[in-house]
Tab-separated table of C-alpha atoms in Angstrom:
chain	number	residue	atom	x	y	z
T	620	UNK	CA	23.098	83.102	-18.570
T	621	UNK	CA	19.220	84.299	-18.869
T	622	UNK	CA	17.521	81.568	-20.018
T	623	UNK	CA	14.385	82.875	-21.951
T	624	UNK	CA	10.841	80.161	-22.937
T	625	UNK	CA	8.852	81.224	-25.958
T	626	UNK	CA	6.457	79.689	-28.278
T	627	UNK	CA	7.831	81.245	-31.514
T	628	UNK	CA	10.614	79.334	-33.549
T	629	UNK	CA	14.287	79.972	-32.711
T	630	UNK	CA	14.464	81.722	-36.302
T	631	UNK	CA	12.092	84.981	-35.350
T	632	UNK	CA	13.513	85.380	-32.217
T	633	UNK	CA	17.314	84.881	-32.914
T	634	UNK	CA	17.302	88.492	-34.579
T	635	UNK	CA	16.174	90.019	-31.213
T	636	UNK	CA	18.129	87.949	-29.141
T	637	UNK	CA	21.135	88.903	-30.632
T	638	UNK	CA	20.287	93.431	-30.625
T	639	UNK	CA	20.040	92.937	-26.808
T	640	UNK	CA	22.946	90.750	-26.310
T	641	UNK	CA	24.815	93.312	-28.276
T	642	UNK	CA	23.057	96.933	-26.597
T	643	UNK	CA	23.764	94.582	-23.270
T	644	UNK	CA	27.403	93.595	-22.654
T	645	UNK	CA	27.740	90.575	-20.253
T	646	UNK	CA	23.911	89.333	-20.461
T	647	UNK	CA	24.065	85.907	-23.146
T	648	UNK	CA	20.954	84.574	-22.941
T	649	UNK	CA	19.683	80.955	-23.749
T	650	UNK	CA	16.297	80.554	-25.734
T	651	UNK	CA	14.051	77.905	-25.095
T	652	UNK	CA	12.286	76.861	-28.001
T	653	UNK	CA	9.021	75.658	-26.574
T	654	UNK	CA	7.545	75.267	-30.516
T	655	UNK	CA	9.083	74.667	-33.978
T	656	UNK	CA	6.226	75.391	-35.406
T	657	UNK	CA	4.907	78.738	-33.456
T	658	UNK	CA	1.726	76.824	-31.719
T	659	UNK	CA	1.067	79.260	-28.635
T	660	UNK	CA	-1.155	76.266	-27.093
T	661	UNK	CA	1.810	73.684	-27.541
T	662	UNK	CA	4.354	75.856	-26.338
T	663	UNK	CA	2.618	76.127	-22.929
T	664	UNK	CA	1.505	72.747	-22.250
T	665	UNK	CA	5.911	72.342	-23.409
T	666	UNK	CA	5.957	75.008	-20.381
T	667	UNK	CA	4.114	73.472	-17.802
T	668	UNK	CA	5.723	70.046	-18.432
T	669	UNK	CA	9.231	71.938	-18.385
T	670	UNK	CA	8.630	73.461	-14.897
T	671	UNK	CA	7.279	70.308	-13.666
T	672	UNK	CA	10.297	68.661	-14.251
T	673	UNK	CA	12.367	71.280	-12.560
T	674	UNK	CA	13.770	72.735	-15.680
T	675	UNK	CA	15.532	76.307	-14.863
T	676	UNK	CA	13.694	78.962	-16.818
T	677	UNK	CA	14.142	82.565	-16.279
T	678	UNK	CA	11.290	84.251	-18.661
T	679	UNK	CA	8.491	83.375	-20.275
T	680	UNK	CA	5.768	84.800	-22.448
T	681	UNK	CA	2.223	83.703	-22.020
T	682	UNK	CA	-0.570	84.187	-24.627
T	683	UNK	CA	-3.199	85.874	-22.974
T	684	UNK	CA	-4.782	86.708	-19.907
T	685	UNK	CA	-6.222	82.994	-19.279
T	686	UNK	CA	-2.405	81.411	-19.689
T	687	UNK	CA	-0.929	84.200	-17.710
T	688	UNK	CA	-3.588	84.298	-14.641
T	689	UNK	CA	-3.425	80.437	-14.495
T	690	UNK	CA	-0.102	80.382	-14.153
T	691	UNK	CA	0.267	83.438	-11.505
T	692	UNK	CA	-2.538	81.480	-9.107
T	693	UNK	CA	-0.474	78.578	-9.463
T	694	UNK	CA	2.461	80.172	-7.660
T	695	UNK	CA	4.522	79.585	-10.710
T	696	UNK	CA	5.694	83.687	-11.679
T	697	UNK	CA	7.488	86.111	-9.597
T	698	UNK	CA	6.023	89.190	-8.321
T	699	UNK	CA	7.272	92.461	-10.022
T	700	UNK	CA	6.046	94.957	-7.617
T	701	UNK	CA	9.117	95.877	-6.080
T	702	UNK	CA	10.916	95.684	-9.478
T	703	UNK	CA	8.903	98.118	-10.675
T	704	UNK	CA	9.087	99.920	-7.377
T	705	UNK	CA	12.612	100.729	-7.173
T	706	UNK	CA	12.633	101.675	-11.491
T	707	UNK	CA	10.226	103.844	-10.584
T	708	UNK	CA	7.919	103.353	-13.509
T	709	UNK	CA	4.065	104.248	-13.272
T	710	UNK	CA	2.777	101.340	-14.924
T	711	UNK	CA	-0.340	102.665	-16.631
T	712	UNK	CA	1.462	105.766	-18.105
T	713	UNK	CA	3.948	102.985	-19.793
T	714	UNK	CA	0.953	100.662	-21.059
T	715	UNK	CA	-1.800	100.443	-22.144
T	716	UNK	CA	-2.776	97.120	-20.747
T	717	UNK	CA	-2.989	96.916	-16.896
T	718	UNK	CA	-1.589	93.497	-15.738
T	719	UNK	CA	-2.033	93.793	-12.153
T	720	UNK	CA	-3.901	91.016	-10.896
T	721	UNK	CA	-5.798	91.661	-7.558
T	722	UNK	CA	-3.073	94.669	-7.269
T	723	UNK	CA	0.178	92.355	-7.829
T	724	UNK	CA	1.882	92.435	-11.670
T	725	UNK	CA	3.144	88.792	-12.549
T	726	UNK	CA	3.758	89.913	-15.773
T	727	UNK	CA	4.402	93.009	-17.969
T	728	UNK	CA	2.214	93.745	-21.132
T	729	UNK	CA	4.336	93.054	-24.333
T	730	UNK	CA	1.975	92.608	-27.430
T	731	UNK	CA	-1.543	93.786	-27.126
T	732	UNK	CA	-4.715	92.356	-29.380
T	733	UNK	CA	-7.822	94.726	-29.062
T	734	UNK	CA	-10.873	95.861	-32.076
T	735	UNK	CA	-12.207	97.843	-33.940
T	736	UNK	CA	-13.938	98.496	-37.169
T	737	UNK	CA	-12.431	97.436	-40.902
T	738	UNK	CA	-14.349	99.418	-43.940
T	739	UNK	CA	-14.375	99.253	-47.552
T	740	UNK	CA	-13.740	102.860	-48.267
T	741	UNK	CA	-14.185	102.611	-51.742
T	742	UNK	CA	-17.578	101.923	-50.891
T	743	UNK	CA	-17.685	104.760	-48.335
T	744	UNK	CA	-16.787	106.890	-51.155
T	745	UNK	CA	-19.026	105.764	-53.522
T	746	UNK	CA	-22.128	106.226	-50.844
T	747	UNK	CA	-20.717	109.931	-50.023
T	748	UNK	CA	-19.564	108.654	-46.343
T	749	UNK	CA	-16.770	109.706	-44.677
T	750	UNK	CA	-14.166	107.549	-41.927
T	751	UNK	CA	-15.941	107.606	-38.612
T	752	UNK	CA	-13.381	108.800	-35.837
T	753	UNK	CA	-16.319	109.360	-33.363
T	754	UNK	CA	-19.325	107.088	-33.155
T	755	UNK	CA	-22.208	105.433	-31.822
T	756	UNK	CA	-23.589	102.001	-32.444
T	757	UNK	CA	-26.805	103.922	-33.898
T	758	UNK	CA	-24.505	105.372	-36.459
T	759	UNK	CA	-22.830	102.056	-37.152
T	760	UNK	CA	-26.279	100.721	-38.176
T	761	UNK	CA	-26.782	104.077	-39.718
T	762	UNK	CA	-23.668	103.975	-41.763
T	763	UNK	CA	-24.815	100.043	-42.558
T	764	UNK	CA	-28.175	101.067	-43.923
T	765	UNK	CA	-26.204	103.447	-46.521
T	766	UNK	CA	-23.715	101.392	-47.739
T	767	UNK	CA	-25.851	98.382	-48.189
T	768	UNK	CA	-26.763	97.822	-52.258
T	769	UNK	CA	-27.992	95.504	-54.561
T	770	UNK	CA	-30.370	92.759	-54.469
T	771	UNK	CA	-30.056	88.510	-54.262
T	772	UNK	CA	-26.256	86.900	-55.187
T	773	UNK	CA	-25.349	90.612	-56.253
T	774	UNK	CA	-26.487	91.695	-52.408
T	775	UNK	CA	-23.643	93.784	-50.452
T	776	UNK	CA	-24.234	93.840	-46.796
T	777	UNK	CA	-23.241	97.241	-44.640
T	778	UNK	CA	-22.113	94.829	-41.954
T	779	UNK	CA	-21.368	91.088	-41.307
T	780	UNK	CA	-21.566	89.684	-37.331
T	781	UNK	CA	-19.091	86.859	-37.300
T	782	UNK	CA	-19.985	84.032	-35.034
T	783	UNK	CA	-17.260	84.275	-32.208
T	784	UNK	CA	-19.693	84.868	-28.746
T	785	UNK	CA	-18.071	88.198	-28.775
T	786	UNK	CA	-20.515	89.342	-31.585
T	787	UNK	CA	-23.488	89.144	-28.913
T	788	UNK	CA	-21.433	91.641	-26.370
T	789	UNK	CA	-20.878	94.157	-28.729
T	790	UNK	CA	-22.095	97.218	-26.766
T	791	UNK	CA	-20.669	95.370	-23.551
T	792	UNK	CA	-16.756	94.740	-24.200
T	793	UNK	CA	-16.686	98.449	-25.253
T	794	UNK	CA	-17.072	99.469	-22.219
T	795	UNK	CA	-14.351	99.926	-19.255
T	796	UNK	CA	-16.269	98.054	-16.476
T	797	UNK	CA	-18.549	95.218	-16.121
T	798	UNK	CA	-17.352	93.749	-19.697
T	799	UNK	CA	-17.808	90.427	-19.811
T	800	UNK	CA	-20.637	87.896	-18.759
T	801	UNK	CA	-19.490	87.308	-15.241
T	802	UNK	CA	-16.951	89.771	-13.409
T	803	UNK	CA	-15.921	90.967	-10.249
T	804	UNK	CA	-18.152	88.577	-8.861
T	805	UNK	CA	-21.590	88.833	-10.285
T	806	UNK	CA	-23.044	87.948	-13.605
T	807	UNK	CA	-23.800	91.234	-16.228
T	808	UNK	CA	-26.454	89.276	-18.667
T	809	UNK	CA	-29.587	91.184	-17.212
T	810	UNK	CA	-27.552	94.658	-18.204
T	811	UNK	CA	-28.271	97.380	-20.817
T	812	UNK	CA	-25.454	96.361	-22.408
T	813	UNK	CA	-26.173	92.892	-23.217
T	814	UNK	CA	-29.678	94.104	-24.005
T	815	UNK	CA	-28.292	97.221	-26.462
T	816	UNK	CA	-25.836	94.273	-27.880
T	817	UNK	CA	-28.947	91.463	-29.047
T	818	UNK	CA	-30.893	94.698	-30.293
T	819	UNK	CA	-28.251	96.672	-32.373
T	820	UNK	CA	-27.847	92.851	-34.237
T	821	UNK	CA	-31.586	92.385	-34.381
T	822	UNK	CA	-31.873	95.795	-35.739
T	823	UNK	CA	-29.517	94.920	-38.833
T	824	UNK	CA	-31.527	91.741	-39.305
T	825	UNK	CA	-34.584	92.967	-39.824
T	826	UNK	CA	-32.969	96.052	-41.909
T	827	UNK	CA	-31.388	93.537	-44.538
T	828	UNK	CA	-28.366	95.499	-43.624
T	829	UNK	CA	-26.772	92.902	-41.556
T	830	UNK	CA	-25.790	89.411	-43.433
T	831	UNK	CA	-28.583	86.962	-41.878
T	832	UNK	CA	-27.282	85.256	-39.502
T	833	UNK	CA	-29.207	82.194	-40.647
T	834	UNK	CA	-27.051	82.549	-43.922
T	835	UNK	CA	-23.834	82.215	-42.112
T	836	UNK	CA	-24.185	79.257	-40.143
T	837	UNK	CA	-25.797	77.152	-43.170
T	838	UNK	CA	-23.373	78.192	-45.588
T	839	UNK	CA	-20.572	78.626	-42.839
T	840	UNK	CA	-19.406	82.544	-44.073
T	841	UNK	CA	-15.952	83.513	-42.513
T	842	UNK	CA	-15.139	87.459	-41.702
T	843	UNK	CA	-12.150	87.406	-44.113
T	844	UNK	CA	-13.754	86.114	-46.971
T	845	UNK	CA	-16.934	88.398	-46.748
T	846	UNK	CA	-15.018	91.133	-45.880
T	847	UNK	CA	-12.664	91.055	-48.697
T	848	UNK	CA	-14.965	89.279	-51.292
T	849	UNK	CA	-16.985	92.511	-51.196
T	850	UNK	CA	-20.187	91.027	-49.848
T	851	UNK	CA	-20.047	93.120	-46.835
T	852	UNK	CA	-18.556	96.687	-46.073
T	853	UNK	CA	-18.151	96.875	-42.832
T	854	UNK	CA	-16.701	94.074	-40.138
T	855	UNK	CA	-15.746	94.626	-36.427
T	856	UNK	CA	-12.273	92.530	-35.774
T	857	UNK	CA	-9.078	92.945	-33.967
T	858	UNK	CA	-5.804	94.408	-34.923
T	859	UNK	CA	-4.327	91.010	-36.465
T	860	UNK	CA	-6.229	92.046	-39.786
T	861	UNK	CA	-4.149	95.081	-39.864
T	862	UNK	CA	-1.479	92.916	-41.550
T	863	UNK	CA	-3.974	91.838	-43.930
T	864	UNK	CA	-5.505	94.290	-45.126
T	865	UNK	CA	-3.206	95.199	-47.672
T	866	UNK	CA	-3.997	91.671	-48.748
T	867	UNK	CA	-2.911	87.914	-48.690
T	868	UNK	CA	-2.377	84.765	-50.872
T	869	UNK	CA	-5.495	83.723	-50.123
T	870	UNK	CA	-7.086	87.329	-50.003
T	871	UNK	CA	-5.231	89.272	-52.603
T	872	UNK	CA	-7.076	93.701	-51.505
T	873	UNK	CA	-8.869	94.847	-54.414
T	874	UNK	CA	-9.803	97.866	-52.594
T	875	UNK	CA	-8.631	100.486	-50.068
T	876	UNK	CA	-9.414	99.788	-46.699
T	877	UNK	CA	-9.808	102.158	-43.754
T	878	UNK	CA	-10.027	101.762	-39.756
T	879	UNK	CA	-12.558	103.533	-37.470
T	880	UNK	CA	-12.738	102.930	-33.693
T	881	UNK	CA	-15.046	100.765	-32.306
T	882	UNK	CA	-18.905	102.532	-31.477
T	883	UNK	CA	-19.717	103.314	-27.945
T	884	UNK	CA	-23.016	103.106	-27.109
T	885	UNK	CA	-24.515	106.512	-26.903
T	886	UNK	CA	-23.645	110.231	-27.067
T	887	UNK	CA	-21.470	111.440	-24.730
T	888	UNK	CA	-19.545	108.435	-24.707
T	889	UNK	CA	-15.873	107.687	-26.120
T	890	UNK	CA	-15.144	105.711	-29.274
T	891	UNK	CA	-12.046	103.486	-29.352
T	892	UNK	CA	-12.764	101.734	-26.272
T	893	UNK	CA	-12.503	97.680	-26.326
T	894	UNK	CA	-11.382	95.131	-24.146
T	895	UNK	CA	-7.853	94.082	-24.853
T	896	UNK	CA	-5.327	91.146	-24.623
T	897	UNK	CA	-1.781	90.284	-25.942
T	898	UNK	CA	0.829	88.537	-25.124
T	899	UNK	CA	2.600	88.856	-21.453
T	900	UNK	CA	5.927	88.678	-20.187
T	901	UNK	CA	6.863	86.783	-17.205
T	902	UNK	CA	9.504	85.937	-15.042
T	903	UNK	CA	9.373	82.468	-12.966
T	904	UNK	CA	9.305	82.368	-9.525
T	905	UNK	CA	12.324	80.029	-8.992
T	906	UNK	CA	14.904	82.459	-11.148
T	907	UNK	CA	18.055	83.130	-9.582
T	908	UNK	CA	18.381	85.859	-12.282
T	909	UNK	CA	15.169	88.302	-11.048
T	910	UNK	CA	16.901	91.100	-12.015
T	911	UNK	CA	18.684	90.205	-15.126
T	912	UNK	CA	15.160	89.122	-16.321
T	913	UNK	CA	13.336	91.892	-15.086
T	914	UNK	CA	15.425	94.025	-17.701
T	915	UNK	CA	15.159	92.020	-20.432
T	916	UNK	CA	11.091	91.865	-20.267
T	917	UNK	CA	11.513	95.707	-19.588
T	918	UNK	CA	13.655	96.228	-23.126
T	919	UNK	CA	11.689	93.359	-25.119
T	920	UNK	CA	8.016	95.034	-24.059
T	921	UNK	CA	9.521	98.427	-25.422
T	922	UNK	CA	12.510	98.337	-27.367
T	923	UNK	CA	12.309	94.633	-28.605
T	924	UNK	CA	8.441	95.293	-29.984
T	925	UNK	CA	9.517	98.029	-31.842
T	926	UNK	CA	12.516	95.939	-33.656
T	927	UNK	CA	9.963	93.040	-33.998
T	928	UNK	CA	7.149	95.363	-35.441
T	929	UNK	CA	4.351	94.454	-33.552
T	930	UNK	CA	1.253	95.337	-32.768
T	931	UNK	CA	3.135	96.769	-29.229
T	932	UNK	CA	0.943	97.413	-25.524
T	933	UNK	CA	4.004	99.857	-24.940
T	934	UNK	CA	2.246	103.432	-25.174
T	935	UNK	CA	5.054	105.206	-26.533
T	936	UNK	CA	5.215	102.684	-29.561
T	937	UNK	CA	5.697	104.345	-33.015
T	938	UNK	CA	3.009	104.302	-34.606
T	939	UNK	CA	3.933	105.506	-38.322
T	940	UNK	CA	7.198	102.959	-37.917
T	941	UNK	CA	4.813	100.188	-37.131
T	942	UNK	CA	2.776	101.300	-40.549
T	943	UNK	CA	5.634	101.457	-42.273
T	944	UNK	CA	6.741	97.963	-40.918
T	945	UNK	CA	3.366	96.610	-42.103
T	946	UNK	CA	2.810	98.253	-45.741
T	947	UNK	CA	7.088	97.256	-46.628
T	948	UNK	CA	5.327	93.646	-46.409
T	949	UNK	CA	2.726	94.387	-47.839
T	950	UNK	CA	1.175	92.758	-51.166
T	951	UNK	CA	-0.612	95.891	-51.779
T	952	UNK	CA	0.810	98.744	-49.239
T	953	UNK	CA	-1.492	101.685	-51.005
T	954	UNK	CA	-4.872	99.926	-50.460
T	955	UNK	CA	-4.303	100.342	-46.704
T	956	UNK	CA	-5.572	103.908	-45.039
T	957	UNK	CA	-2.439	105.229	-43.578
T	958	UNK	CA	-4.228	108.295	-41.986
T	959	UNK	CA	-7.131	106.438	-40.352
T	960	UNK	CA	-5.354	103.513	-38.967
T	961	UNK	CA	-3.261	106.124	-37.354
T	962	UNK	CA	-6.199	107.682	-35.451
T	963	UNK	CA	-7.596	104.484	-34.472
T	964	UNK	CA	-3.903	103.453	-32.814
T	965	UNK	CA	-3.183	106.456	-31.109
T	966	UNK	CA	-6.891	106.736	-29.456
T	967	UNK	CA	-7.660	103.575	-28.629
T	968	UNK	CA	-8.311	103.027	-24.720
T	969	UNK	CA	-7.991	99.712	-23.531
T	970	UNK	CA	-10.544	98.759	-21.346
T	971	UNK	CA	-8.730	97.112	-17.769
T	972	UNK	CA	-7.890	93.912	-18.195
T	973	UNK	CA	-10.372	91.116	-17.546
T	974	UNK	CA	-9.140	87.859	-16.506
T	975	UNK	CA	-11.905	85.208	-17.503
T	976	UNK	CA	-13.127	82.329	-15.361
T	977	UNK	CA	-11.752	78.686	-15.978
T	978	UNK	CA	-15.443	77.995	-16.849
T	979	UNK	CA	-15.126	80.880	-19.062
T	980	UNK	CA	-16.114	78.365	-22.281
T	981	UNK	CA	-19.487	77.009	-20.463
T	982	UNK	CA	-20.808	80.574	-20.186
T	983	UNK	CA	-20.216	81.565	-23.764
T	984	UNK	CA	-21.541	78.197	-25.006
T	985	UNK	CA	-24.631	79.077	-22.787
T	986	UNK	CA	-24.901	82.597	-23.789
T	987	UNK	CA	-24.686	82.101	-27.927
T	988	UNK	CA	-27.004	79.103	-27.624
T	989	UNK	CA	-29.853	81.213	-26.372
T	990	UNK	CA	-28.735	84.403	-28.187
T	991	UNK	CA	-28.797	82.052	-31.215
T	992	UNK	CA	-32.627	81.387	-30.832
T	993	UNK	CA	-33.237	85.528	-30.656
T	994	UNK	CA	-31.473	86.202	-33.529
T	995	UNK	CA	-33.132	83.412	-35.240
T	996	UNK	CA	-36.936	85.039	-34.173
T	997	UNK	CA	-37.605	81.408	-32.008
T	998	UNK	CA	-37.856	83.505	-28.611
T	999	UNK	CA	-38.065	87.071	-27.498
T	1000	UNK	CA	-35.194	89.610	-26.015
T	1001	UNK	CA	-36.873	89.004	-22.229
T	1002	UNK	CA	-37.613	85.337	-22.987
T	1003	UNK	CA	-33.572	85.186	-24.043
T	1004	UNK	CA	-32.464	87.742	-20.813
T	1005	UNK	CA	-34.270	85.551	-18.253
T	1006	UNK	CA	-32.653	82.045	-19.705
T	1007	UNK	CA	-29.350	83.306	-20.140
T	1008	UNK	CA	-29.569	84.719	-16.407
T	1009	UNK	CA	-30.554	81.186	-15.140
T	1010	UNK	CA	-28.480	78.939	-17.253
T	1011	UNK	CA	-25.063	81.357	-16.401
T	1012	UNK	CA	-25.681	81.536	-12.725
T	1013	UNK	CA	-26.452	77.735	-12.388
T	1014	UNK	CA	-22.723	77.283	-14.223
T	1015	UNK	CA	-21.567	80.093	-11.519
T	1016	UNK	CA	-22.777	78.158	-8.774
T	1017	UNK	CA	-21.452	74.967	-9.927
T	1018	UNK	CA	-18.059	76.121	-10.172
T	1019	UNK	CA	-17.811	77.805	-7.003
């Protein structure tokens, strides 16, 4: 008996559950519902208590890199080196995620989350533009500046910023190294790329091609609803507004939407680079069933994703199956660009995985605080730098 922990209700998984039970004679496995309701953040505190109390648990999927690296340091997952070892897998030519962590895997990739770029393509048409598959952040304003119209209420932006502090890294989380505020030891605020990211965002400010950024804290805009309302053309977001984009109760598509990869910052440089996360698959430490598991998360990061249709880190995924998947549910299947969200899945490039700090929170809440007061014209780009640099090392230093 596998016993298997996951977050999503017995009803999604029972359908996959039961296909590898039946392609797998002998293996019955027992699922552990660790929500009814599909809460990812419920389900692992439901974890943690579980293991605490001794509970015998085989697998279970984490979601993200900040669940899954707490729970490796904590001694709490099995090693899958050898595992992998004696299958004789190279890891990176299976996925596109890397999950080693400090050269040991604790878990295998299963869904992945990374970004790119949504467009209205009706409005690309109308401006004479065509679906980027190979640009820079200098054509992003470019392509901003064209498809921006009208004046007042009537005003569509080229591009909306959304609030998340991943909208002041732009030009830094598309990159395959040094991608977040703090890595590998030392801080990367006092970088080109952090500098490239405030400007590119200034730029579209003080083009009236950007929506102000004034405007959406006052009056509290959302991606989704200027994206979709037709008040901007353009939005940078992750692959869980694939599903949406052939619309949504709340969002019914009144247009065709297309995908592009994200910018990279200069010629010479590849699009369709982000940093990336997901969902991992683990198998805990104490399992008398190492094996038995190490199968299953083998066939459910592969196999499984496919039956589930997700969004998959598994490089040989199908991509025109997972299309298909997405337009049979959705409310309007021919507003969604088949051809270009193709491209962007099969040439995206995940950057290597970056495992946050446990203060992770205090240097974003540092960082979009001061970035806040650029964007806003109350201090300079140095004036912004040199804060930043002080306030996130003096949160490095206290947490060390």
């Amino acid at each position: 008996m596998l016993r298997v922990a996951h977050w999503l209700p017995s009803s999604e998984m029972s359908p996959i559950i039961d296909a590898y039970e039946k392609s797998h004679a002998g293996v019955k496995i027992d699922y552990v519902e660790l929500s009814d309701s599909g809460d990812s953040v419920a389900g692992m505190q439901k974890l943690d208590l579980l293991v605490a109390s001794g509970e015998k648990l085989d697998v279970t999927f984490m979601p993200g890199a900040t669940d899954y690296s707490q729970r490796a340091g904590l001694g709490l997952l099995a090693s899958l080196n050898e595992m992998i070892a004696a299958e004789g897998i190279d890891l990176n030519g299976t996925y596109l995620l890397d999950p080693s962590i400090d050269g040991t895997v604790y878990a295998l990739p299963d869904t992945l989350e990374n970004y790119f770029v949504l467009l209205n393509k009706d409005m690309l048409d109308a401006a004479g533009l065509e679906v980027p598959t190979d640009w820079t952040w200098d054509e992003y304003l470019d392509y901003a500046q064209k498809l921006t119209t009208g004046t007042g209420a009537a005003k569509v932006y080229g591009t909306y910023f959304h609030t998340w502090p991943m909208y002041w890294q732009l030009a830094q989380i598309n990159q395959m190294k040094a991608n977040n505020l703090y890595t590998d030891g030392k801080q990367n605020v006092d970088s080109p790329e952090i500098r490239l990211s405030l400007e590119l965002r200034s730029k579209g400010e003080k083009a009236g091609t950007a929506t102000p950024y004034a405007d959406t804290i006052s009056q509290k805009l959302a991606y989704r609803s200027e994206f979709f309302s037709k008040r901007a053309a353009m939005i940078v977001t992750g692959n869980w507004m694939i599903k949406e984009a052939g619309g949504s109760e709340q969002f019914p598509a009144s247009f065709t939407t297309a995908f592009a990869p994200m910018p990279s910052n200069g010629e010479g440089q590849p699009s369709g680079v982000s940093i990336a996360n997901g969902n991992f698959a683990a198998i805990l430490d104490k399992s008398a069933n190492k094996q038995a598991a190490y199968d299953f998360i083998r066939w459910h990061s592969t196999e499984g994703g496919e039956l589930k249709n997700v969004y998959s880190a598994w490089k040989e995924q199908d991509a025109d199956q997972y299309i298909n998947g997405v337009k049979s549910h959705a409310l309007s299947p021919d507003l969604i660009d088949e051809a270009s969200l193709t491209y962007v899945m099969k040439h995206f490039q995940a950057a290597p995985l970056n495992v946050p700090p446990a203060y992770q929170a205090q240097l974003e809440q540092a960082y979009t605080a001061q970035t806040e007061l650029f964007i806003l014209g109350q201090q300079d780009l140095e004036t912004t730098i040199t804060k930043t640099t002080t306030e996130v090392q003096a949160i490095v230093d206290a947490n060390q």
